[in-house]
PDB file of C-alpha atoms in Angstrom:
ATOM      1  CA  MET A   1      27.795  -1.944   1.572  1.00  0.00           C
ATOM      2  CA  HIS A   2      28.847  -4.511   4.166  1.00  0.00           C
ATOM      3  CA  PHE A   3      25.885  -3.529   6.368  1.00  0.00           C
ATOM      4  CA  LEU A   4      23.496  -4.385   3.519  1.00  0.00           C
ATOM      5  CA  ASN A   5      25.118  -7.812   3.219  1.00  0.00           C
ATOM      6  CA  SER A   6      24.701  -8.564   6.921  1.00  0.00           C
ATOM      7  CA  ILE A   7      20.991  -7.675   6.822  1.00  0.00           C
ATOM      8  CA  ALA A   8      20.524  -9.635   3.584  1.00  0.00           C
ATOM      9  CA  PHE A   9      22.338 -12.624   5.110  1.00  0.00           C
ATOM     10  CA  SER A  10      19.898 -12.645   8.042  1.00  0.00           C
ATOM     11  CA  ILE A  11      16.962 -12.427   5.624  1.00  0.00           C
ATOM     12  CA  ILE A  12      18.180 -15.338   3.484  1.00  0.00           C
ATOM     13  CA  LYS A  13      18.876 -17.458   6.557  1.00  0.00           C
ATOM     14  CA  LYS A  14      15.407 -16.851   7.987  1.00  0.00           C
ATOM     15  CA  LEU A  15      13.631 -17.426   4.655  1.00  0.00           C
ATOM     16  CA  ILE A  16      15.477 -20.727   4.189  1.00  0.00           C
ATOM     17  CA  GLN A  17      14.597 -21.801   7.745  1.00  0.00           C
ATOM     18  CA  THR A  18      10.909 -21.047   7.206  1.00  0.00           C
ATOM     19  CA  GLY A  19      10.705 -22.259   3.596  1.00  0.00           C
ATOM     20  CA  LYS A  20       9.287 -18.909   2.434  1.00  0.00           C
ATOM     21  CA  THR A  21      10.038 -16.887  -0.702  1.00  0.00           C
ATOM     22  CA  LEU A  22      10.628 -13.244  -1.625  1.00  0.00           C
ATOM     23  CA  SER A  23      10.247 -11.006  -4.671  1.00  0.00           C
ATOM     24  CA  THR A  24      10.946  -7.307  -5.270  1.00  0.00           C
ATOM     25  CA  ALA A  25       9.565  -4.426  -7.329  1.00  0.00           C
ATOM     26  CA  GLU A  26      11.913  -1.457  -7.258  1.00  0.00           C
ATOM     27  CA  SER A  27      11.731   2.028  -8.652  1.00  0.00           C
ATOM     28  CA  CYS A  28      13.972   4.498  -6.814  1.00  0.00           C
ATOM     29  CA  THR A  29      16.299   1.814  -5.417  1.00  0.00           C
ATOM     30  CA  GLY A  30      17.028   0.660  -8.956  1.00  0.00           C
ATOM     31  CA  GLY A  31      17.577  -3.003  -8.162  1.00  0.00           C
ATOM     32  CA  LEU A  32      19.834  -2.481  -5.141  1.00  0.00           C
ATOM     33  CA  ILE A  33      17.508  -4.521  -2.906  1.00  0.00           C
ATOM     34  CA  ALA A  34      17.570  -7.476  -5.309  1.00  0.00           C
ATOM     35  CA  SER A  35      21.323  -7.055  -5.742  1.00  0.00           C
ATOM     36  CA  SER A  36      21.884  -7.090  -1.975  1.00  0.00           C
ATOM     37  CA  ILE A  37      19.780 -10.235  -1.611  1.00  0.00           C
ATOM     38  CA  THR A  38      21.480 -12.059  -4.488  1.00  0.00           C
ATOM     39  CA  ASP A  39      24.940 -11.225  -3.115  1.00  0.00           C
ATOM     40  CA  ILE A  40      24.264 -13.867  -0.448  1.00  0.00           C
ATOM     41  CA  PRO A  41      24.926 -17.573  -1.121  1.00  0.00           C
ATOM     42  CA  GLY A  42      21.689 -19.547  -0.963  1.00  0.00           C
ATOM     43  CA  ALA A  43      19.549 -16.679  -2.252  1.00  0.00           C
ATOM     44  CA  SER A  44      18.423 -18.787  -5.210  1.00  0.00           C
ATOM     45  CA  LYS A  45      16.531 -21.035  -2.781  1.00  0.00           C
ATOM     46  CA  VAL A  46      14.265 -18.207  -1.613  1.00  0.00           C
ATOM     47  CA  PHE A  47      14.493 -15.196  -3.964  1.00  0.00           C
ATOM     48  CA  LEU A  48      12.135 -15.721  -6.893  1.00  0.00           C
ATOM     49  CA  GLY A  49      12.974 -12.530  -8.768  1.00  0.00           C
ATOM     50  CA  GLY A  50      12.420  -8.848  -9.056  1.00  0.00           C
ATOM     51  CA  MET A  51      11.650  -6.007 -11.419  1.00  0.00           C
ATOM     52  CA  VAL A  52      13.130  -2.565 -11.724  1.00  0.00           C
ATOM     53  CA  VAL A  53      10.218  -0.465 -12.949  1.00  0.00           C
ATOM     54  CA  TYR A  54      11.733   2.994 -13.025  1.00  0.00           C
ATOM     55  CA  ALA A  55       9.493   4.594 -15.646  1.00  0.00           C
ATOM     56  CA  THR A  56       5.840   5.177 -14.776  1.00  0.00           C
ATOM     57  CA  GLU A  57       4.711   3.324 -17.899  1.00  0.00           C
ATOM     58  CA  MET A  58       6.626   0.207 -16.803  1.00  0.00           C
ATOM     59  CA  LYS A  59       4.817   0.181 -13.459  1.00  0.00           C
ATOM     60  CA  LEU A  60       1.578  -0.039 -15.418  1.00  0.00           C
ATOM     61  CA  ARG A  61       2.644  -2.280 -18.306  1.00  0.00           C
ATOM     62  CA  LEU A  62       5.061  -4.740 -16.722  1.00  0.00           C
ATOM     63  CA  LEU A  63       3.752  -4.909 -13.170  1.00  0.00           C
ATOM     64  CA  GLY A  64       0.115  -4.319 -14.051  1.00  0.00           C
ATOM     65  CA  VAL A  65      -0.481  -1.517 -11.563  1.00  0.00           C
ATOM     66  CA  ALA A  66      -3.926   0.006 -12.195  1.00  0.00           C
ATOM     67  CA  LYS A  67      -3.842   3.401 -13.908  1.00  0.00           C
ATOM     68  CA  GLU A  68      -6.104   4.782 -11.150  1.00  0.00           C
ATOM     69  CA  VAL A  69      -3.222   4.447  -8.678  1.00  0.00           C
ATOM     70  CA  LEU A  70      -1.547   7.308 -10.574  1.00  0.00           C
ATOM     71  CA  ASP A  71      -4.219   9.608  -9.120  1.00  0.00           C
ATOM     72  CA  TYR A  72      -2.228   9.387  -5.868  1.00  0.00           C
ATOM     73  CA  GLY A  73       1.055   9.952  -7.700  1.00  0.00           C
ATOM     74  CA  VAL A  74       3.974   7.734  -8.605  1.00  0.00           C
ATOM     75  CA  ILE A  75       5.550   8.779  -5.303  1.00  0.00           C
ATOM     76  CA  SER A  76       2.852   7.577  -2.916  1.00  0.00           C
ATOM     77  CA  SER A  77       2.123   4.889  -0.371  1.00  0.00           C
ATOM     78  CA  GLN A  78      -0.629   3.659  -2.687  1.00  0.00           C
ATOM     79  CA  MET A  79       1.866   3.111  -5.525  1.00  0.00           C
ATOM     80  CA  ALA A  80       4.294   1.276  -3.221  1.00  0.00           C
ATOM     81  CA  GLU A  81       1.474  -0.953  -1.974  1.00  0.00           C
ATOM     82  CA  ALA A  82       0.227  -1.699  -5.495  1.00  0.00           C
ATOM     83  CA  MET A  83       3.757  -2.550  -6.645  1.00  0.00           C
ATOM     84  CA  ALA A  84       4.302  -4.915  -3.704  1.00  0.00           C
ATOM     85  CA  LEU A  85       1.001  -6.700  -4.276  1.00  0.00           C
ATOM     86  CA  LYS A  86       1.512  -7.014  -8.039  1.00  0.00           C
ATOM     87  CA  ILE A  87       5.031  -8.486  -7.856  1.00  0.00           C
ATOM     88  CA  LYS A  88       3.896 -10.904  -5.144  1.00  0.00           C
ATOM     89  CA  LEU A  89       1.037 -12.026  -7.389  1.00  0.00           C
ATOM     90  CA  LEU A  90       3.191 -12.259 -10.539  1.00  0.00           C
ATOM     91  CA  THR A  91       5.898 -14.353  -8.883  1.00  0.00           C
ATOM     92  CA  GLY A  92       3.795 -16.315  -6.420  1.00  0.00           C
ATOM     93  CA  SER A  93       6.153 -15.349  -3.597  1.00  0.00           C
ATOM     94  CA  ASP A  94       5.184 -15.401   0.067  1.00  0.00           C
ATOM     95  CA  TYR A  95       6.612 -11.916   0.651  1.00  0.00           C
ATOM     96  CA  SER A  96       7.528  -8.921  -1.461  1.00  0.00           C
ATOM     97  CA  ILE A  97       9.296  -5.598  -1.068  1.00  0.00           C
ATOM     98  CA  ALA A  98       8.576  -2.523  -3.205  1.00  0.00           C
ATOM     99  CA  THR A  99      10.053   0.971  -3.294  1.00  0.00           C
ATOM    100  CA  THR A 100       9.111   4.226  -4.961  1.00  0.00           C
ATOM    101  CA  GLY A 101      10.262   7.746  -4.258  1.00  0.00           C
ATOM    102  CA  ASN A 102      12.254  10.828  -5.123  1.00  0.00           C
ATOM    103  CA  LEU A 103      16.007  10.460  -4.632  1.00  0.00           C
ATOM    104  CA  GLY A 104      16.592  14.096  -5.619  1.00  0.00           C
ATOM    105  CA  PRO A 105      17.929  16.578  -6.371  1.00  0.00           C
ATOM    106  CA  ASP A 106      14.698  18.157  -7.643  1.00  0.00           C
ATOM    107  CA  VAL A 107      11.094  18.238  -6.450  1.00  0.00           C
ATOM    108  CA  MET A 108       8.906  15.713  -8.340  1.00  0.00           C
ATOM    109  CA  GLU A 109       5.097  15.744  -8.414  1.00  0.00           C
ATOM    110  CA  GLY A 110       5.343  18.483  -5.793  1.00  0.00           C
ATOM    111  CA  LYS A 111       7.051  15.983  -3.488  1.00  0.00           C
ATOM    112  CA  ALA A 112      10.317  16.803  -1.790  1.00  0.00           C
ATOM    113  CA  LYS A 113      13.671  15.240  -2.503  1.00  0.00           C
ATOM    114  CA  GLY A 114      14.213  12.289  -0.196  1.00  0.00           C
ATOM    115  CA  LEU A 115      10.551  11.243   0.104  1.00  0.00           C
ATOM    116  CA  ILE A 116      10.544   7.446  -0.244  1.00  0.00           C
ATOM    117  CA  TYR A 117       7.831   4.848   0.300  1.00  0.00           C
ATOM    118  CA  ILE A 118       8.634   1.238   1.137  1.00  0.00           C
ATOM    119  CA  ALA A 119       5.980  -1.472   1.035  1.00  0.00           C
ATOM    120  CA  VAL A 120       6.417  -4.976   2.409  1.00  0.00           C
ATOM    121  CA  ALA A 121       3.664  -7.431   1.529  1.00  0.00           C
ATOM    122  CA  THR A 122       3.375 -10.351   3.933  1.00  0.00           C
ATOM    123  CA  PRO A 123       0.884 -13.201   3.656  1.00  0.00           C
ATOM    124  CA  GLU A 124      -1.441 -11.206   5.947  1.00  0.00           C
ATOM    125  CA  LYS A 125      -1.152  -7.542   4.921  1.00  0.00           C
ATOM    126  CA  VAL A 126       0.937  -4.774   3.389  1.00  0.00           C
ATOM    127  CA  HIS A 127       3.117  -2.671   5.679  1.00  0.00           C
ATOM    128  CA  ILE A 128       4.158   0.821   4.546  1.00  0.00           C
ATOM    129  CA  LYS A 129       7.062   2.937   5.741  1.00  0.00           C
ATOM    130  CA  GLU A 130       7.618   6.557   4.716  1.00  0.00           C
ATOM    131  CA  LEU A 131      11.144   7.963   4.708  1.00  0.00           C
ATOM    132  CA  ASN A 132      12.260  11.576   4.479  1.00  0.00           C
ATOM    133  CA  LEU A 133      15.951  11.364   3.616  1.00  0.00           C
ATOM    134  CA  GLN A 134      18.361  14.274   3.431  1.00  0.00           C
ATOM    135  CA  GLY A 135      21.355  12.915   1.522  1.00  0.00           C
ATOM    136  CA  ASP A 136      22.412  13.000  -2.110  1.00  0.00           C
ATOM    137  CA  ARG A 137      20.974  10.550  -4.660  1.00  0.00           C
ATOM    138  CA  LEU A 138      23.405   7.729  -3.946  1.00  0.00           C
ATOM    139  CA  SER A 139      23.199   7.951  -0.164  1.00  0.00           C
ATOM    140  CA  ASN A 140      19.384   8.201  -0.342  1.00  0.00           C
ATOM    141  CA  LYS A 141      19.290   5.101  -2.546  1.00  0.00           C
ATOM    142  CA  THR A 142      21.546   3.161  -0.185  1.00  0.00           C
ATOM    143  CA  GLU A 143      19.661   4.305   2.915  1.00  0.00           C
ATOM    144  CA  ALA A 144      16.283   3.448   1.354  1.00  0.00           C
ATOM    145  CA  THR A 145      17.607  -0.023   0.522  1.00  0.00           C
ATOM    146  CA  GLU A 146      18.878  -0.499   4.065  1.00  0.00           C
ATOM    147  CA  GLU A 147      15.557   0.649   5.549  1.00  0.00           C
ATOM    148  CA  ALA A 148      13.614  -1.671   3.223  1.00  0.00           C
ATOM    149  CA  LEU A 149      15.740  -4.664   4.193  1.00  0.00           C
ATOM    150  CA  LYS A 150      15.516  -3.813   7.902  1.00  0.00           C
ATOM    151  CA  LEU A 151      11.729  -3.424   7.724  1.00  0.00           C
ATOM    152  CA  PHE A 152      11.397  -6.739   5.926  1.00  0.00           C
ATOM    153  CA  LEU A 153      13.605  -8.501   8.475  1.00  0.00           C
ATOM    154  CA  GLU A 154      11.517  -7.071  11.343  1.00  0.00           C
ATOM    155  CA  LEU A 155       8.323  -8.383   9.735  1.00  0.00           C
ATOM    156  CA  LEU A 156       9.721 -11.782   8.782  1.00  0.00           C
TER     157      LEU A 156
END
């Protein structure tokens, strides 16, 4: 997990330097992004908060994702984008990161194990990254978290 800490450290440092804030909405990563961020001293200056919305109903009820987004599936770029935009709006953060996907071991919604969508909402637009991971649940979760943090750092 040391690699997650080094990426998170760079994120916190850059957010503090720019005076910007971050929030997260996580499904398949189960809070690991928020955990990685809050492991770093100084995170409270820039990390406003996050939600783990694992169940579909929580994506709708807590985050306020429109029911129509379900037409694309819970595991979709559209869901990741909606989650990122909603948490950014709810918290008033400058940036947000959202994840949704299938960690495995079974096919869900006809979508293969390891299919993950990451959304990063910046002040200008939402960036989406699709992953097709091959590991077990835990390694897929860790790799998705790493990829989300790396994408965010690239866009920051």
